[in-house]
Short mmCIF file of C-alpha atoms and ligand atoms in Angstrom, two decimals:
data_model
loop_
_atom_site.label_atom_id
_atom_site.label_comp_id
_atom_site.label_asym_id
_atom_site.label_seq_id
_atom_site.Cartn_x
_atom_site.Cartn_y
_atom_site.Cartn_z
CA UNK A 178 -4.95 -5.44 15.86
CA UNK A 179 -5.30 -1.47 16.40
CA UNK A 180 -3.90 0.75 13.01
CA UNK A 181 -2.84 -2.19 10.51
CA UNK A 182 -4.79 -2.48 6.92
CA UNK A 183 -6.37 -5.76 5.59
CA UNK A 184 -6.81 -6.07 2.19
CA UNK A 185 -9.63 -8.74 2.53
CA UNK A 186 -9.65 -10.67 -1.22
CA UNK A 187 -12.92 -13.13 -1.56
CA UNK A 188 -10.93 -14.93 -4.21
CA UNK A 189 -9.97 -19.06 -2.95
CA UNK A 190 -6.79 -19.41 -1.31
CA UNK A 191 -3.44 -18.35 -0.76
CA UNK A 192 -0.43 -20.41 -1.45
CA UNK A 193 3.17 -19.92 0.55
CA UNK A 194 6.00 -19.99 -1.97
CA UNK A 195 9.53 -20.92 0.40
CA UNK A 196 11.73 -17.65 0.70
CA UNK A 197 13.99 -19.54 -1.40
CA UNK A 198 12.22 -19.96 -4.07
CA UNK A 199 13.20 -17.75 -7.38
CA UNK A 200 14.31 -14.93 -7.62
CA UNK A 201 17.79 -12.82 -6.75
CA UNK A 202 14.99 -9.64 -5.04
CA UNK A 203 13.79 -12.41 -2.31
CA UNK A 204 14.47 -11.19 0.11
CA UNK A 205 10.77 -10.00 0.57
CA UNK A 206 8.64 -13.45 1.07
CA UNK A 207 6.38 -13.77 -1.84
CA UNK A 208 2.88 -15.24 -1.81
CA UNK A 209 0.40 -15.78 -3.64
CA UNK A 210 -2.79 -15.38 -4.80
CA UNK A 211 -5.37 -16.86 -7.93
CA UNK A 212 -7.06 -15.19 -9.07
CA UNK A 213 -11.13 -15.30 -9.27
CA UNK A 214 -12.60 -17.84 -12.22
CA UNK A 215 -13.35 -15.10 -14.42
CA UNK A 216 -9.48 -13.34 -13.97
CA UNK A 217 -9.89 -10.45 -11.61
CA UNK A 218 -9.74 -10.27 -7.94
CA UNK A 219 -12.48 -8.37 -4.97
CA UNK A 220 -10.56 -7.08 -2.63
CA UNK A 221 -12.00 -4.55 0.19
CA UNK A 222 -8.87 -2.58 2.35
CA UNK A 223 -9.82 -1.67 6.32
CA UNK A 224 -7.95 0.64 8.07
CA UNK A 225 -6.92 1.88 11.44
CA UNK A 226 -9.69 -0.49 13.08
CA UNK A 227 -9.24 -1.74 16.53
CA UNK A 228 -11.46 0.26 18.94
CA UNK A 229 -13.21 -2.39 20.49
CA UNK A 230 -16.36 -1.91 18.01
CA UNK A 231 -16.45 1.41 19.63
CA UNK A 232 -16.89 4.48 17.04
CA UNK A 233 -18.61 2.91 14.48
CA UNK A 234 -16.35 -0.02 13.77
CA UNK A 235 -19.26 -2.63 14.17
CA UNK A 236 -21.09 -1.26 11.97
CA UNK A 237 -18.11 -0.97 9.44
CA UNK A 238 -17.43 -4.55 10.37
CA UNK A 239 -20.76 -5.45 9.75
CA UNK A 240 -20.45 -3.39 5.70
CA UNK A 241 -17.48 -4.97 4.93
CA UNK A 242 -19.90 -7.76 4.68
CA UNK A 243 -21.41 -6.57 2.03
CA UNK A 244 -20.03 -6.17 -1.48
CA UNK A 245 -18.62 -9.07 -0.59
CA UNK A 246 -21.80 -11.57 -0.76
CA UNK A 247 -22.31 -9.51 -3.48
CA UNK A 248 -18.97 -10.18 -5.40
CA UNK A 249 -20.16 -14.21 -4.68
CA UNK A 250 -20.03 -15.96 -8.07
CA UNK A 251 -23.67 -16.95 -8.76
CA UNK A 252 -22.81 -21.15 -10.02
CA UNK A 253 -21.57 -22.29 -7.39
CA UNK A 254 -17.70 -23.42 -8.25
CA UNK A 255 -17.40 -26.81 -6.40
CA UNK A 256 -19.38 -28.97 -3.82
CA UNK A 257 -16.61 -27.96 -1.18
CA UNK A 258 -16.55 -24.35 -1.58
CA UNK A 259 -19.91 -22.66 -1.69
CA UNK A 260 -18.48 -19.14 -0.75
CA UNK A 261 -15.20 -17.94 -1.88
CA UNK A 262 -12.75 -17.85 0.78
CA UNK A 263 -11.71 -14.70 2.69
CA UNK A 264 -8.19 -13.80 3.54
CA UNK A 265 -6.55 -11.09 5.09
CA UNK A 266 -2.96 -9.28 4.69
CA UNK A 267 -2.27 -6.67 6.96
CA UNK A 268 0.39 -4.15 7.23
CA UNK A 269 1.25 -2.90 11.07
CA UNK A 270 0.45 0.35 11.98
CA UNK A 271 1.98 3.41 14.51
CA UNK A 272 -0.16 1.79 17.44
CA UNK A 273 1.11 -2.02 17.11
CA UNK A 274 4.87 -0.98 16.80
CA UNK A 275 3.69 0.40 19.98
CA UNK A 276 2.78 -3.27 21.72
CA UNK A 277 4.67 -5.70 20.95
CA UNK A 278 5.47 -6.67 17.51
CA UNK A 279 6.97 -9.66 17.91
CA UNK A 280 2.79 -11.23 19.06
CA UNK A 281 1.45 -9.32 16.17
CA UNK A 282 3.83 -10.98 13.90
CA UNK A 283 3.86 -14.70 15.94
CA UNK A 284 3.34 -17.55 12.84
CA UNK A 285 1.37 -19.24 15.43
CA UNK A 286 -1.42 -16.72 14.79
CA UNK A 287 -1.74 -18.47 11.45
CA UNK A 288 -1.75 -21.11 13.19
CA UNK A 289 -4.76 -20.68 14.97
CA UNK A 290 -6.56 -19.60 11.23
CA UNK A 291 -4.66 -20.18 7.51
CA UNK A 292 -6.34 -17.18 6.65
CA UNK A 293 -4.49 -14.17 8.40
CA UNK A 294 -1.10 -13.16 7.04
CA UNK A 295 0.80 -10.60 8.74
CA UNK A 296 4.26 -10.04 7.92
CA UNK A 297 6.21 -6.32 8.19
CA UNK A 298 6.78 -6.26 4.93
CA UNK A 299 6.55 -9.04 2.07
CA UNK A 300 5.11 -9.47 -1.29
CA UNK A 301 1.37 -11.14 -2.70
CA UNK A 302 1.27 -11.74 -6.44
CA UNK A 303 -1.07 -12.45 -8.57
CA UNK A 304 -1.76 -13.18 -11.58
CA UNK A 305 -2.86 -9.51 -12.52
CA UNK A 306 -1.31 -7.72 -9.70
CA UNK A 307 1.41 -7.92 -7.65
CA UNK A 308 0.88 -5.50 -4.24
CA UNK A 309 3.49 -4.99 -2.11
CA UNK A 310 3.61 -4.68 1.16
CA UNK A 311 5.49 -1.81 2.99
CA UNK A 312 6.75 -1.28 6.44
CA UNK A 313 6.27 2.23 7.05
CA UNK A 314 6.46 3.26 11.11
CA UNK A 315 10.50 2.40 10.82
CA UNK A 316 10.52 5.50 8.48
CA UNK A 317 8.46 8.43 10.61
CA UNK A 318 11.81 9.76 12.43
CA UNK A 319 9.80 11.32 15.78
CA UNK A 320 8.37 7.71 16.40
CA UNK A 321 12.47 7.53 16.78
CA UNK A 322 13.46 10.46 18.01
CA UNK A 323 10.03 11.99 20.70
CA UNK A 324 8.05 9.37 21.06
CA UNK A 325 6.49 11.15 24.11
CA UNK A 326 5.23 8.49 26.14
CA UNK A 327 4.92 5.90 23.75
CA UNK A 328 7.56 3.18 24.06
CA UNK A 329 8.15 1.48 20.52
CA UNK A 330 8.82 -2.01 20.39
CA UNK A 331 12.05 -1.75 17.65
CA UNK A 332 12.82 -5.68 18.32
CA UNK A 333 14.24 -6.76 15.26
CA UNK A 334 14.48 -3.22 13.07
CA UNK A 335 16.57 -1.36 14.74
CA UNK A 336 19.03 0.67 13.63
CA UNK A 337 16.82 2.29 11.32
CA UNK A 338 19.18 3.21 8.62
CA UNK A 339 20.18 0.00 7.67
CA UNK A 340 15.91 -0.80 8.39
CA UNK A 341 15.05 1.92 5.84
CA UNK A 342 17.33 1.12 2.99
CA UNK A 343 17.74 -2.66 2.94
CA UNK A 344 13.65 -2.43 2.33
CA UNK A 345 14.09 0.27 -0.03
CA UNK A 346 16.78 -1.90 -1.63
CA UNK A 347 14.59 -5.56 -1.80
CA UNK A 348 11.20 -3.04 -2.48
CA UNK A 349 13.15 -1.51 -5.64
CA UNK A 350 14.39 -5.29 -6.71
CA UNK A 351 11.57 -6.82 -6.25
CA UNK A 352 8.95 -3.79 -8.06
CA UNK A 353 12.17 -4.29 -10.90
CA UNK A 354 11.29 -7.91 -11.46
CA UNK A 355 7.55 -7.65 -11.15
CA UNK A 356 5.55 -8.47 -14.25
CA UNK A 357 2.61 -7.99 -13.22
CA UNK A 358 -0.07 -5.45 -15.64
CA UNK A 359 -0.35 -3.20 -11.99
CA UNK A 360 1.33 -2.36 -9.59
CA UNK A 361 0.14 -2.20 -5.92
CA UNK A 362 2.00 -0.53 -2.88
CA UNK A 363 0.19 -0.90 0.42
CA UNK A 364 1.42 0.88 3.44
CA UNK A 365 0.20 2.01 6.64
CA UNK A 366 1.13 6.09 7.02
CA UNK A 367 0.05 8.20 4.27
CA UNK A 368 1.96 9.40 1.82
CA UNK A 369 -0.51 12.35 0.53
CA UNK A 370 -4.04 13.39 2.31
CA UNK A 371 -5.39 16.03 3.11
CA UNK A 372 -6.77 14.67 6.60
CA UNK A 373 -5.47 15.17 10.13
CA UNK A 374 -1.99 13.60 9.48
CA UNK A 375 -1.43 15.13 6.15
CA UNK A 376 1.90 13.83 4.12
CA UNK A 377 4.52 11.79 5.30
CA UNK A 378 7.50 13.79 4.75
CA UNK A 379 10.18 10.82 5.32
CA UNK A 380 7.62 8.40 2.50
CA UNK A 381 7.72 11.56 0.11
CA UNK A 382 11.40 11.55 0.02
CA UNK A 383 12.53 8.19 0.52
CA UNK A 384 9.59 5.58 -0.62
CA UNK A 385 7.85 7.65 -3.79
CA UNK A 386 10.88 8.05 -6.37
CA UNK A 387 11.27 4.04 -5.88
CA UNK A 388 6.76 3.68 -6.32
CA UNK A 389 8.01 6.58 -9.42
CA UNK A 390 10.90 4.68 -11.22
CA UNK A 391 8.93 1.35 -11.16
CA UNK A 392 5.47 3.01 -12.97
CA UNK A 393 3.34 1.61 -9.98
CA UNK A 394 0.20 2.16 -10.53
CA UNK A 395 -1.49 2.56 -7.03
CA UNK A 396 -0.30 3.53 -3.59
CA UNK A 397 -2.83 1.77 -0.28
CA UNK A 398 -2.52 3.98 3.05
CA UNK A 399 -4.40 4.31 6.16
CA UNK A 400 -3.74 5.67 8.98
CA UNK A 401 -5.92 9.02 8.39
CA UNK A 402 -9.33 8.48 9.54
CA UNK A 403 -10.93 8.67 6.38
CA UNK A 404 -11.45 7.86 2.23
CA UNK A 405 -9.43 9.66 0.19
CA UNK A 406 -8.35 9.70 -3.97
CA UNK A 407 -5.84 12.58 -4.34
CA UNK A 408 -4.14 11.99 -8.15
CA UNK A 409 -0.19 13.00 -8.20
CA UNK A 410 0.44 15.22 -11.35
CA UNK A 411 3.94 14.37 -12.23
CA UNK A 412 3.11 10.98 -12.15
CA UNK A 413 0.49 8.46 -12.89
CA UNK A 414 0.40 7.25 -9.13
CA UNK A 415 -2.93 6.88 -7.52
CA UNK A 416 -3.43 7.59 -3.23
CA UNK A 417 -5.94 5.33 -1.45
CA UNK A 418 -6.57 6.23 2.04
CA UNK A 419 -8.80 3.43 3.51
CA UNK A 420 -8.06 4.40 7.35
CA UNK A 421 -12.08 4.91 8.52
CA UNK A 422 -12.18 2.11 10.04
CA UNK A 423 -13.13 3.21 13.74
CA UNK A 424 -13.16 6.91 15.30
CA UNK A 425 -13.09 9.21 11.88
CA UNK A 426 -14.59 12.93 11.95
CA UNK A 427 -11.46 14.85 12.55
CA UNK A 428 -12.72 18.06 11.18
CA UNK A 429 -9.29 18.19 9.08
CA UNK A 430 -9.29 19.21 5.64
CA UNK A 431 -5.59 20.77 4.24
CA UNK A 432 -4.81 20.60 0.47
CA UNK A 433 -1.73 19.94 -0.86
CA UNK A 434 -0.07 20.12 -4.53
CA UNK A 435 -1.69 17.18 -5.74
CA UNK A 436 -4.98 16.65 -7.17
CA UNK A 437 -7.96 16.25 -4.81
CA UNK A 438 -10.71 13.49 -6.64
CA UNK A 439 -12.26 12.51 -3.55
CA UNK A 440 -12.18 13.02 0.75
CA UNK A 441 -15.05 11.84 3.24
CA UNK A 442 -14.27 12.68 6.66
CA UNK A 443 -16.38 9.80 8.52
CA UNK A 444 -16.41 6.19 9.12
CA UNK A 445 -16.09 3.42 5.84
CA UNK A 446 -14.18 1.69 3.53
CA UNK A 447 -12.69 0.71 0.14
CA UNK A 448 -13.28 -2.24 -1.99
CA UNK A 449 -11.78 -2.28 -5.36
CA UNK A 450 -12.53 -4.50 -8.25
CA UNK A 451 -9.92 -5.32 -10.33
CA UNK A 452 -9.42 -6.60 -13.39
CA UNK A 453 -6.12 -6.72 -16.43
CA UNK A 454 -6.86 -3.15 -17.84
CA UNK A 455 -8.88 -1.58 -15.39
CA UNK A 456 -10.02 -0.87 -12.05
CA UNK A 457 -13.28 -0.57 -10.29
CA UNK A 458 -12.67 1.43 -6.47
CA UNK A 459 -15.93 2.00 -4.00
CA UNK A 460 -15.54 4.50 -1.19
CA UNK A 461 -18.50 2.58 1.52
CA UNK A 462 -19.29 4.40 4.32
CA UNK A 463 -20.86 2.88 7.71
CA UNK A 464 -24.77 2.68 6.40
CA UNK A 465 -23.36 0.63 3.28
CA UNK A 466 -23.94 3.17 0.72
CA UNK A 467 -21.19 4.10 -1.96
CA UNK A 468 -20.04 7.33 -1.01
CA UNK A 469 -17.60 7.56 -4.32
CA UNK A 470 -17.45 4.90 -7.59
CA UNK A 471 -14.81 5.13 -9.48
CA UNK A 472 -13.42 3.33 -12.75
CA UNK A 473 -10.29 3.50 -13.41
CA UNK A 474 -8.11 2.65 -16.64
CA UNK A 475 -4.48 1.68 -16.22
CA UNK A 476 -3.01 5.34 -16.58
CA UNK A 477 0.40 4.29 -15.95
CA UNK A 478 1.14 3.58 -19.66
CA UNK A 479 1.14 7.27 -20.65
CA UNK A 480 3.47 8.28 -18.16
CA UNK A 481 5.77 5.23 -18.13
CA UNK A 482 5.85 6.78 -22.34
CA UNK A 483 6.66 9.77 -20.94
CA UNK A 484 8.72 8.46 -18.21
CA UNK A 485 11.29 7.11 -20.71
CA UNK A 486 10.91 9.94 -22.78
CA UNK A 487 12.02 12.32 -19.52
CA UNK A 488 15.14 9.49 -18.47
CA UNK A 489 16.40 8.83 -21.95
CA UNK A 490 16.69 12.96 -22.31
CA UNK A 491 18.37 12.72 -18.17
CA UNK A 492 20.79 9.94 -20.28
CA UNK A 493 21.44 12.41 -22.42
CA UNK A 494 22.35 14.97 -20.59
CA UNK A 495 24.41 13.35 -18.54
CA UNK A 496 26.29 11.65 -21.50
CA UNK A 497 26.88 15.33 -22.48
CA UNK A 498 28.07 16.65 -19.83
CA UNK A 499 30.75 13.48 -18.78
CA UNK A 500 32.19 13.66 -22.82
CA UNK A 501 32.29 17.65 -21.86
CA UNK A 502 34.02 16.51 -18.57
CA UNK A 503 36.49 13.98 -20.09
CA UNK A 504 37.36 16.47 -22.78
CA UNK A 505 38.48 18.85 -19.74
CA UNK A 506 40.19 16.59 -18.30
CA UNK A 507 42.36 15.31 -21.52
CA UNK A 508 42.79 19.32 -21.60
CA UNK A 509 44.28 19.56 -18.53
CA UNK A 510 46.28 16.48 -18.68
CA UNK A 511 47.36 17.01 -22.02
C1 NAG B 173 -21.27 6.78 13.18
O1 NAG B 173 -21.78 7.33 11.70
C2 NAG B 173 -22.69 8.20 11.76
C3 NAG B 173 -22.80 7.95 10.65
O2 NAG B 173 -21.74 8.89 9.30
C4 NAG B 173 -22.06 9.01 12.74
O3 NAG B 173 -23.10 10.62 12.26
C5 NAG B 173 -21.67 9.36 13.99
O4 NAG B 173 -21.07 10.69 14.55
C6 NAG B 173 -20.77 8.31 13.78
N1 NAG B 173 -21.05 8.12 15.18
C7 NAG B 173 -19.45 8.06 15.55
C8 NAG B 173 -18.87 8.04 17.40
O5 NAG B 173 -18.00 9.00 15.04
#
């Protein structure tokens, strides 16, 4: 699969919850994933693979096995599971849309391998973090208006506006309901990036406000073939790019207004260790060397408090405005 993003977790199983269950915003399918015995989650993020092993793709694949074996529980939990099972949750990228999308989404694939999960947009729930997978390709206008020589498979997506609006509404509802300590949004396209593709304007305009509104902690993406961490200056959101699954070394660097924490232009991947109130992030290169290690505590609470104040003052402003308007209308009517 070209250009997709995988979350590989080393914990035990994935239970399917039927779409008709639970809540009013159940438009997005929900899946449940247990945490490890110590209550944490381990996952690997690989983006933009799919070169038949070339461009260091095989090296990246080989190295992804390394941290996974490191996170294996030392005491064997049960006789039946000597090693933790790995599940791969995928989102489609622009290259996937240039092929037969319906074949890639086919439930037949899960029948062949139950560890595989690929849908357009869905939610993966765990006790400590909710992952919202968002289908970002349809947002990008140029794929619709100026596809050049490419053919994009918009079956079950077109018309664009309706698709995007429904998706944003569903996401908004699901984020509002989420009570997990961490909220992670996963999409193929960049929100913020200093590399070749740069920012995706359509996502900054349409998706980012929804993420900010609900105090999303991290946006994870691929698309730019490198590794990056950028911090938003006016919210708690951290933008993490893990797009180094194959072709890399683009040699482009264009800074933006947000704060660049880390940029590695070569191949590699990202590993995350998520705990209830903190997250460890490591970016690995093709040799399995850690290029960057971070320890982040939940920033959201600080920003949420700030946002709440901002929202309250905005509502008050509005109220004041409305009262003034009412008085005016009253005067005119009188
Ligand atoms: C593979 O990785 C090495 C080490 O980062 C790099 O020097 C080399 O250029 C890479 N090869 C390709 C084809 O990108």
